[in-house]
Short mmCIF file of C-alpha atoms in Angstrom, two decimals:
data_model
loop_
_atom_site.label_atom_id
_atom_site.label_comp_id
_atom_site.label_asym_id
_atom_site.label_seq_id
_atom_site.Cartn_x
_atom_site.Cartn_y
_atom_site.Cartn_z
CA MET A 2 101.80 54.67 78.84
CA LEU A 3 105.49 55.84 79.98
CA PRO A 4 106.75 58.98 77.35
CA LYS A 5 108.93 56.93 74.58
CA GLU A 6 111.74 59.30 74.74
CA PHE A 7 112.18 58.28 78.40
CA VAL A 8 112.06 54.57 77.60
CA GLY A 9 114.21 55.02 74.31
CA ARG A 10 116.62 56.85 76.98
CA MET A 11 116.49 54.20 79.88
CA LYS A 12 116.84 51.31 77.35
CA GLN A 13 120.06 53.09 76.40
CA MET A 14 121.12 53.40 80.14
CA LEU A 15 120.22 49.64 81.62
CA GLY A 16 120.67 47.57 78.30
CA LYS A 17 119.45 44.35 79.34
CA GLU A 18 118.31 45.09 82.30
CA TYR A 19 115.60 47.24 81.13
CA GLU A 20 112.93 44.62 81.09
CA GLU A 21 113.20 43.78 84.83
CA PHE A 22 113.25 47.67 85.27
CA GLU A 23 110.35 48.01 83.14
CA SER A 24 108.31 45.04 84.87
CA CYS A 25 108.72 46.97 88.55
CA TYR A 26 105.61 49.72 87.06
CA ASP A 27 103.17 46.51 87.41
CA ARG A 28 104.22 45.82 91.31
CA GLU A 29 102.53 47.26 94.17
CA LYS A 30 104.62 50.08 95.11
CA HIS A 31 106.35 50.30 98.61
CA GLN A 32 105.16 52.78 101.47
CA ALA A 33 107.10 53.43 104.53
CA LEU A 34 106.67 55.84 107.22
CA ARG A 35 109.45 57.28 109.66
CA PHE A 36 109.24 57.25 113.50
CA ASN A 37 109.71 60.54 115.27
CA PRO A 38 112.45 60.10 118.04
CA LEU A 39 111.55 63.63 119.14
CA LYS A 40 108.39 61.75 120.57
CA GLY A 41 109.65 59.21 122.58
CA GLU A 42 111.38 55.73 122.17
CA VAL A 43 111.00 53.83 119.32
CA SER A 44 110.70 50.44 120.87
CA ALA A 45 108.01 51.38 123.02
CA PHE A 46 105.95 52.85 119.41
CA LEU A 47 107.03 49.06 117.76
CA LYS A 48 105.09 47.73 120.50
CA GLN A 49 101.87 49.59 120.40
CA ALA A 50 101.71 50.84 116.64
CA PRO A 51 98.30 48.74 115.21
CA PHE A 52 100.11 48.49 111.96
CA SER A 53 102.39 45.78 110.36
CA LEU A 54 106.04 47.18 110.20
CA THR A 55 109.33 45.94 108.45
CA PRO A 56 112.57 48.20 108.67
CA VAL A 57 114.03 49.97 105.83
CA LEU A 58 117.38 48.97 105.62
CA TRP A 59 119.14 52.31 105.02
CA SER A 60 116.71 54.53 107.45
CA GLU A 61 117.12 53.89 111.26
CA ASN A 62 113.66 54.77 112.00
CA GLY A 63 112.17 53.78 108.98
CA TYR A 64 109.59 51.14 108.67
CA TYR A 65 107.38 49.81 106.00
CA PHE A 66 103.56 49.23 105.93
CA THR A 67 101.32 47.03 104.40
CA GLY A 68 98.46 48.37 101.71
CA LYS A 69 96.03 47.28 104.13
CA ASP A 70 97.16 49.94 107.10
CA THR A 71 96.14 53.59 107.12
CA PRO A 72 98.63 55.36 109.29
CA GLY A 73 97.41 58.81 107.72
CA LYS A 74 94.07 58.24 109.36
CA HIS A 75 95.50 57.11 112.73
CA PRO A 76 95.59 59.71 115.87
CA TYR A 77 99.20 58.94 116.11
CA HIS A 78 99.56 61.04 112.61
CA ALA A 79 97.99 63.83 114.22
CA ALA A 80 100.20 63.96 117.41
CA GLY A 81 103.18 63.62 114.88
CA VAL A 82 104.44 60.30 116.22
CA TYR A 83 105.24 59.49 112.44
CA TYR A 84 105.91 60.97 108.75
CA ILE A 85 104.48 59.16 106.07
CA GLN A 86 107.52 59.46 103.85
CA GLU A 87 108.52 57.28 100.69
CA PRO A 88 111.28 55.12 101.31
CA SER A 89 113.77 56.19 98.95
CA ALA A 90 113.45 59.62 100.01
CA GLN A 91 114.26 58.85 103.28
CA LEU A 92 117.73 58.03 102.35
CA PRO A 93 119.47 61.63 101.94
CA ALA A 94 119.20 63.01 105.42
CA VAL A 95 120.69 60.02 106.51
CA LEU A 96 123.65 60.96 104.34
CA LEU A 97 123.39 64.58 105.52
CA ASP A 98 124.46 63.45 108.72
CA ALA A 99 123.10 66.43 110.87
CA LYS A 100 124.66 66.95 114.31
CA PRO A 101 122.85 68.34 117.45
CA GLY A 102 123.94 72.35 118.08
CA GLU A 103 125.05 72.57 114.29
CA ARG A 104 123.54 75.37 111.91
CA VAL A 105 121.71 73.40 109.00
CA LEU A 106 119.84 74.43 105.82
CA ASP A 107 117.34 72.42 103.86
CA LEU A 108 117.22 74.80 100.69
CA CYS A 109 114.40 73.29 98.77
CA SER A 110 112.52 72.10 102.11
CA ALA A 111 108.64 71.44 100.86
CA PRO A 112 106.85 69.12 102.05
CA GLY A 113 109.00 68.67 105.11
CA GLY A 114 109.84 64.64 105.17
CA LYS A 115 113.66 65.81 104.88
CA ALA A 116 113.42 68.58 106.96
CA THR A 117 111.71 66.69 109.85
CA GLN A 118 114.02 63.66 109.64
CA ILE A 119 117.41 66.31 109.85
CA ALA A 120 115.41 67.74 113.33
CA ALA A 121 115.22 63.99 114.63
CA ALA A 122 118.89 63.99 114.40
CA MET A 123 119.15 67.45 115.79
CA GLN A 124 117.78 66.69 118.77
CA GLY A 125 116.18 69.77 119.33
CA GLU A 126 119.74 71.56 119.38
CA GLY A 127 121.18 74.17 116.99
CA LEU A 128 119.30 76.00 114.17
CA LEU A 129 117.48 74.30 111.46
CA VAL A 130 116.71 76.52 108.43
CA CYS A 131 113.87 75.08 106.34
CA ASN A 132 113.25 76.96 103.02
CA GLU A 133 110.59 76.77 100.43
CA PHE A 134 110.46 79.29 97.54
CA VAL A 135 106.77 78.41 96.75
CA PRO A 136 104.64 79.86 98.70
CA SER A 137 101.52 77.29 98.96
CA ARG A 138 104.38 74.63 99.64
CA ALA A 139 106.22 76.88 102.16
CA LYS A 140 102.69 76.75 104.43
CA ILE A 141 102.51 72.95 103.92
CA LEU A 142 106.30 72.65 105.14
CA SER A 143 105.51 75.36 108.30
CA GLU A 144 102.45 73.01 109.14
CA ASN A 145 104.84 70.12 109.04
CA ILE A 146 107.34 71.33 111.42
CA GLU A 147 104.96 72.06 113.99
CA ARG A 148 103.09 68.42 113.52
CA MET A 149 106.51 66.86 114.50
CA GLY A 150 106.93 69.13 117.57
CA ILE A 151 110.02 70.88 116.29
CA ARG A 152 111.65 73.33 118.24
CA ASN A 153 114.63 75.01 116.41
CA ALA A 154 113.32 75.38 112.96
CA LEU A 155 112.82 78.37 111.02
CA VAL A 156 111.19 78.53 108.41
CA ILE A 157 111.24 80.83 105.37
CA ASN A 158 109.62 81.47 101.63
CA GLU A 159 112.76 82.51 99.71
CA THR A 160 115.13 82.24 96.62
CA PRO A 161 118.32 80.29 96.75
CA GLN A 162 120.09 82.79 95.72
CA LYS A 163 118.48 85.79 97.93
CA LEU A 164 119.64 83.24 100.66
CA ALA A 165 123.37 83.05 99.26
CA GLY A 166 123.16 87.00 100.24
CA ILE A 167 122.54 86.57 103.55
CA PHE A 168 123.95 83.17 104.59
CA ALA A 169 127.52 83.24 102.70
CA GLY A 170 129.75 80.72 104.20
CA PHE A 171 127.14 80.64 107.39
CA PHE A 172 126.05 76.80 107.42
CA HIS A 173 127.86 72.97 108.53
CA ARG A 174 125.25 70.93 106.40
CA ILE A 175 122.99 71.92 103.33
CA MET A 176 120.45 69.63 102.08
CA VAL A 177 119.61 70.24 98.16
CA ASP A 178 116.81 68.00 97.44
CA ALA A 179 116.33 69.82 94.23
CA PRO A 180 113.37 70.40 92.31
CA CYS A 181 113.21 67.58 89.29
CA SER A 182 111.70 65.97 86.58
CA GLY A 183 110.50 63.34 88.77
CA GLU A 184 111.16 60.32 86.72
CA GLY A 185 111.48 58.09 89.69
CA MET A 186 107.79 58.86 90.94
CA PHE A 187 106.62 57.45 87.78
CA ARG A 188 105.23 54.63 89.55
CA LYS A 189 103.66 56.67 92.68
CA ASN A 190 102.59 59.30 90.80
CA GLU A 191 100.63 59.34 87.26
CA GLU A 192 100.83 63.12 87.55
CA ALA A 193 104.99 62.91 87.03
CA TYR A 194 104.68 61.50 83.38
CA THR A 195 101.91 63.20 81.74
CA GLN A 196 104.31 66.32 82.36
CA TRP A 197 107.45 64.59 81.66
CA SER A 198 109.09 65.94 78.55
CA PRO A 199 112.88 65.74 77.56
CA GLU A 200 112.99 69.73 77.77
CA ASN A 201 111.49 69.79 81.06
CA VAL A 202 114.41 67.43 82.31
CA LYS A 203 116.74 70.17 80.65
CA MET A 204 115.03 73.09 82.28
CA CYS A 205 115.20 71.01 85.92
CA ALA A 206 118.92 70.17 85.18
CA ASP A 207 119.49 74.28 84.84
CA ARG A 208 117.78 75.08 87.75
CA GLN A 209 119.69 72.29 89.80
CA GLU A 210 123.05 73.73 88.79
CA ASP A 211 121.90 77.29 90.16
CA ILE A 212 120.58 76.09 93.44
CA LEU A 213 123.58 73.48 93.98
CA GLU A 214 125.87 76.80 93.35
CA ALA A 215 123.79 78.96 95.99
CA ALA A 216 124.25 76.38 98.28
CA ALA A 217 127.76 76.10 97.69
CA GLN A 218 128.20 79.67 98.71
CA MET A 219 126.68 78.86 101.80
CA LEU A 220 128.63 76.20 103.14
CA LEU A 221 131.41 76.67 105.56
CA PRO A 222 134.91 75.00 105.25
CA GLY A 223 134.43 71.37 105.63
CA GLY A 224 130.93 71.38 105.63
CA ARG A 225 128.47 68.80 103.92
CA ILE A 226 126.03 68.99 101.13
CA VAL A 227 123.63 66.51 100.21
CA TYR A 228 122.34 66.82 96.73
CA SER A 229 119.63 64.43 95.77
CA THR A 230 116.80 63.96 93.10
CA CYS A 231 114.14 61.32 92.57
CA THR A 232 114.92 61.43 88.76
CA PHE A 233 116.47 58.69 86.42
CA ALA A 234 117.65 61.00 83.90
CA PRO A 235 122.06 61.35 83.80
CA LEU A 236 121.39 65.08 83.15
CA GLU A 237 119.90 66.15 86.21
CA ASN A 238 122.27 63.91 88.58
CA GLU A 239 125.62 62.49 87.46
CA CYS A 240 125.72 65.56 85.12
CA VAL A 241 124.93 68.24 87.49
CA ILE A 242 127.25 67.34 90.32
CA ALA A 243 130.28 66.33 87.27
CA ARG A 244 129.68 70.28 86.44
CA PHE A 245 129.67 71.48 89.88
CA LEU A 246 132.97 69.23 90.47
CA GLN A 247 134.86 71.05 87.62
CA LYS A 248 133.75 74.42 88.62
CA HIS A 249 134.65 73.79 92.25
CA PRO A 250 137.77 71.90 92.92
CA ASP A 251 137.35 72.75 96.22
CA PHE A 252 134.94 69.99 96.40
CA LEU A 253 134.91 66.32 96.52
CA VAL A 254 132.40 63.37 96.27
CA CYS A 255 132.44 61.80 99.80
CA GLU A 256 131.66 58.04 99.14
CA VAL A 257 129.82 56.12 101.68
CA PRO A 258 128.46 53.15 102.63
CA PHE A 259 126.21 50.99 100.13
CA THR A 260 122.98 48.61 100.99
CA ASP A 261 122.36 45.74 99.04
CA GLY A 262 120.50 47.22 95.95
CA MET A 263 122.15 50.17 95.59
CA GLU A 264 124.35 50.85 92.67
CA PRO A 265 127.28 53.75 92.01
CA GLY A 266 126.59 56.74 90.02
CA ASN A 267 127.58 55.81 86.33
CA PRO A 268 130.53 58.00 84.73
CA ALA A 269 129.47 56.77 81.45
CA TRP A 270 126.09 58.31 81.36
CA ALA A 271 127.01 61.44 82.31
CA GLU A 272 129.78 61.55 79.10
CA MET A 273 126.73 60.30 76.99
CA GLU A 274 125.24 63.89 77.52
CA LEU A 275 128.23 65.92 78.19
CA GLY A 276 130.91 64.54 76.25
CA GLU A 277 134.24 63.20 77.46
CA ILE A 278 134.65 64.41 81.43
CA GLU A 279 138.18 64.68 83.22
CA ALA A 280 139.40 61.42 84.66
CA SER A 281 139.19 62.71 88.47
CA VAL A 282 135.50 63.83 87.88
CA LYS A 283 134.70 60.21 86.73
CA GLU A 284 136.40 58.37 89.68
CA GLN A 285 134.16 60.76 91.64
CA LEU A 286 131.10 60.04 90.31
CA THR A 287 131.35 56.50 91.12
CA GLY A 288 131.03 57.66 94.66
CA THR A 289 127.07 59.13 94.08
CA ILE A 290 124.38 56.73 94.66
CA ARG A 291 121.43 55.52 92.56
CA LEU A 292 118.48 53.70 93.79
CA PHE A 293 116.20 51.83 90.99
CA PRO A 294 112.70 50.51 91.65
CA HIS A 295 113.66 46.72 90.53
CA LYS A 296 116.58 46.83 92.98
CA ILE A 297 115.74 47.95 96.11
CA LYS A 298 112.01 48.37 97.67
CA GLY A 299 111.70 51.91 97.21
CA GLU A 300 111.21 54.28 94.35
CA GLY A 301 113.92 55.76 91.84
CA HIS A 302 116.32 58.30 93.79
CA PHE A 303 119.87 59.99 92.97
CA ALA A 304 122.23 60.93 96.10
CA ALA A 305 125.73 62.59 96.24
CA VAL A 306 127.88 63.54 99.39
CA LEU A 307 129.87 66.56 98.77
CA VAL A 308 132.65 68.07 100.87
CA LYS A 309 134.21 71.63 101.18
CA SER A 310 137.79 71.29 101.80
CA GLY A 311 139.32 72.87 105.08
CA THR A 312 138.41 72.50 108.68
CA LEU A 313 134.59 72.84 109.93
CA ILE A 314 134.26 75.37 112.74
CA GLY A 315 132.55 74.25 115.78
CA ALA A 316 129.13 74.08 116.54
CA ALA A 317 129.11 76.21 119.28
CA ASP A 318 131.06 78.80 117.40
CA ARG A 319 129.20 82.06 117.18
CA LEU A 320 129.20 83.40 113.18
CA LEU A 321 126.35 85.84 112.16
CA SER A 322 125.00 86.24 108.81
CA ARG A 323 124.75 89.35 107.01
CA ASN A 324 121.58 90.18 108.55
CA GLY A 325 123.15 90.26 112.01
CA THR A 326 120.88 89.06 115.12
CA GLU A 327 117.31 89.43 116.05
CA LYS A 328 116.27 91.86 118.77
CA MET A 329 114.88 89.62 121.68
CA VAL A 330 112.44 90.28 124.40
CA SER A 331 113.21 88.92 128.31
CA LEU A 332 111.32 86.73 129.86
CA LYS A 333 110.67 89.46 132.49
CA ASP A 334 108.59 91.08 129.83
CA CYS A 335 106.47 88.38 129.32
CA LYS A 336 104.79 87.98 132.67
CA GLU A 337 101.55 86.01 131.52
CA TYR A 338 104.27 83.67 129.74
CA GLU A 339 106.27 83.47 133.01
CA ALA A 340 103.35 82.82 135.30
CA PHE A 341 102.32 80.12 132.70
CA LEU A 342 105.73 78.53 132.67
CA ASN A 343 106.27 78.74 136.89
CA THR A 344 102.76 76.66 137.15
CA GLU A 345 102.50 74.30 134.21
CA ILE A 346 105.54 73.59 132.68
CA LYS A 347 108.03 70.74 134.30
CA ALA A 348 110.48 70.59 131.18
CA ASP A 349 114.08 71.54 131.60
CA TRP A 350 114.63 73.14 127.96
CA LEU A 351 111.56 75.50 128.77
CA LYS A 352 112.83 76.09 132.26
CA THR A 353 116.48 77.10 131.57
CA ALA A 354 115.80 78.79 127.94
CA ASP A 355 117.87 82.21 127.94
CA LYS A 356 116.12 85.38 128.72
CA LYS A 357 117.81 86.31 125.08
CA THR A 358 116.11 83.79 123.16
CA TYR A 359 112.53 85.25 123.21
CA PHE A 360 110.81 86.99 120.01
CA ARG A 361 107.78 88.85 120.07
CA PHE A 362 105.86 89.62 117.51
CA GLY A 363 102.60 91.36 118.67
CA ASP A 364 100.72 89.37 121.25
CA GLN A 365 102.35 86.17 119.57
CA LEU A 366 105.41 84.93 121.59
CA TYR A 367 108.22 82.53 120.07
CA LEU A 368 111.37 80.46 121.37
CA ILE A 369 114.02 81.24 118.74
CA PRO A 370 116.40 78.93 118.28
CA GLU A 371 120.05 78.98 118.84
CA GLN A 372 122.11 81.19 117.04
CA MET A 373 119.17 82.68 115.08
CA PRO A 374 119.76 85.19 112.52
CA GLY A 375 117.99 88.68 111.87
CA LEU A 376 115.01 88.45 110.00
CA LYS A 377 115.06 91.61 108.05
CA GLY A 378 113.97 91.27 104.46
CA LEU A 379 113.02 87.41 104.91
CA LYS A 380 109.76 86.06 104.32
CA VAL A 381 109.39 84.11 107.68
CA LEU A 382 106.52 81.69 108.50
CA ARG A 383 107.87 80.40 111.38
CA PRO A 384 110.65 82.12 113.75
CA GLY A 385 111.40 79.23 115.99
CA LEU A 386 108.90 77.35 118.13
CA HIS A 387 105.19 79.25 118.61
CA LEU A 388 104.89 79.16 122.65
CA GLY A 389 101.46 80.75 122.87
CA THR A 390 99.54 84.17 122.84
CA ILE A 391 100.02 86.73 125.30
CA LEU A 392 96.42 88.22 126.27
CA LYS A 393 95.28 90.27 128.91
CA ASN A 394 96.54 88.71 132.25
CA ARG A 395 96.70 85.58 130.92
CA PHE A 396 98.75 83.15 128.70
CA GLU A 397 97.44 80.71 125.98
CA PRO A 398 99.71 77.97 124.88
CA SER A 399 99.86 77.03 121.24
CA HIS A 400 99.10 73.86 119.49
CA ALA A 401 103.17 74.16 118.30
CA LEU A 402 104.14 74.13 121.60
CA ALA A 403 101.44 71.11 122.87
CA LEU A 404 103.43 69.31 119.83
CA ALA A 405 106.81 69.99 121.28
CA LEU A 406 106.22 68.67 124.97
CA ARG A 407 106.18 65.45 126.50
CA ALA A 408 103.60 64.07 128.94
CA GLU A 409 106.87 64.26 131.72
CA ASP A 410 106.86 68.08 130.80
CA VAL A 411 104.01 69.38 131.68
CA ALA A 412 102.34 69.68 135.49
CA HIS A 413 98.61 68.18 134.10
CA THR A 414 98.15 65.74 131.53
CA TRP A 415 95.08 63.76 130.25
CA ASN A 416 95.19 60.36 128.17
CA LEU A 417 93.21 59.02 125.58
CA ASP A 418 93.22 55.43 124.25
CA SER A 419 94.08 55.71 120.57
CA SER A 420 91.35 53.48 119.77
CA SER A 421 88.69 55.13 121.82
CA THR A 422 86.13 57.07 121.02
CA GLU A 423 87.01 59.62 123.40
CA ALA A 424 90.29 59.87 120.99
CA ALA A 425 88.19 60.29 117.60
CA ALA A 426 85.72 62.99 119.57
CA TYR A 427 88.85 64.99 120.86
CA LEU A 428 90.06 65.67 117.34
CA LYS A 429 86.74 66.52 116.36
CA GLY A 430 87.08 69.64 119.00
CA ASN A 431 84.35 67.77 121.35
CA ILE A 432 84.44 68.75 125.10
CA PHE A 433 84.27 66.01 127.58
CA ALA A 434 83.53 65.32 131.21
CA ALA A 435 86.52 65.15 133.48
CA GLU A 436 87.48 65.69 137.31
CA GLY A 437 90.99 67.35 138.36
CA GLU A 438 92.70 70.23 139.48
CA LYS A 439 91.72 72.65 137.14
CA GLY A 440 94.01 74.66 134.77
CA TRP A 441 95.85 73.49 131.07
CA TYR A 442 96.13 69.64 130.32
CA LEU A 443 98.54 68.53 127.58
CA ILE A 444 96.09 66.16 126.33
CA THR A 445 97.81 62.61 125.01
CA VAL A 446 97.08 59.78 123.09
CA ASP A 447 98.70 56.77 124.27
CA GLY A 448 101.25 58.92 126.07
CA TYR A 449 102.00 60.97 122.43
CA SER A 450 100.79 64.57 122.99
CA LEU A 451 98.04 65.80 120.82
CA GLY A 452 97.04 69.02 122.03
CA TRP A 453 95.64 71.31 124.95
CA GLY A 454 92.81 70.96 127.03
CA LYS A 455 91.53 73.56 129.71
CA LEU A 456 89.72 71.53 132.82
CA ALA A 457 87.06 73.59 134.44
CA GLY A 458 84.26 73.07 136.34
CA ASN A 459 84.19 69.46 135.15
CA VAL A 460 84.76 69.88 131.67
CA MET A 461 87.68 69.78 130.05
CA LYS A 462 87.12 72.32 126.98
CA ASN A 463 89.23 71.45 123.67
CA HIS A 464 91.68 73.64 122.53
CA TYR A 465 92.63 71.69 119.28
CA PRO A 466 92.89 73.59 116.42
CA LYS A 467 89.66 74.24 114.39
CA GLY A 468 91.45 74.09 111.64
CA LEU A 469 92.83 70.71 112.39
CA ARG A 470 89.71 69.19 113.30
CA LYS A 471 88.38 66.07 111.64
CA ASN A 472 84.74 66.23 110.26
#
């Protein structure tokens, strides 16, 4: 059922290997999850996880699970303990190698797999801008940022070109997981090959070049771009990189270590489409990476690490976007939250938050990431960590805050066993009997934060969001 034009091109590319490549479509696809280190230690997770897990070689926190496992239905998923992510798709964020304190952009971010992986590497420090052009996909991205307990992300819904006009020379690292023809997902997603056409491949390649051009404008000297796709098409892979390098001699492909089964990009495939290319560019294309499903335990993927010449400024060096800075409020102007902070919270990262890092939108209060840009003119879905709602004489903490906290960060916790009926009932929104000091409780499942409860009169009122409750 593979498209004839696709088959013809793949035979030309792979030659004798094509039969082995084609046979992989009759095999079971590989499934994986990625543990979220913002939630705790991976060693503890592996001891208590009720799944059969084996490591993904190229992803530190990635693990294959079997077809018998259903991690998407487990309370750990609701708690953001892991993100279900195709194994090959975990490679680009590893190559980006984001560091705590940096300014990082994920330019085509939905649904959030790579963004949440980048956030884990940043350990809650610095600024992570997550952008998605399609509004419906941006909403899903924002929800995943919340579920994974990320506190230093700005989620926006803009075109790459508009962002380039605001964030020129602003970011240390940029992820460009470009929208593509999806050939690498044919085995996983039937819709991908029913919508495939040579014309769509060409359209994707043109769009990818525009996106990569915008990314280049936003990168600091000495910074790094990772360009990735989930397609086999040279027109969207080696050709995009070749054209980019010819236009931008200040960029070089950075070679990275290959894991067994990974292969270098092929300059000959670029020349199939473009004709003869410069010798220096051809040599650099062998530093890009290809993943084929008949050679690794994952789907088809391509990645290239592009480094801009120059000396990278330090992560702590202040640099303004063209939007300037956003007007913040003082903690003293949020008395209701301050009272909640003093009585319910122990976390140092909240207790020591600078007074200039709060943003108030109506009755909603946010903790702003470091070096937050001005928001004027941007379509913003999430301007940092949503702390909660300021009501008359009281503060109601948000679900996002619950998921960003650990058990040791709060004054009161109530732990549920993940296999218990109580955990399932909590996720449905049910109240339950409880004894203890009245006030807000962080409800946990096997020690992982799941949401809020409020104890009064020996009843734990359920504050799990109605929109997330299980039927």
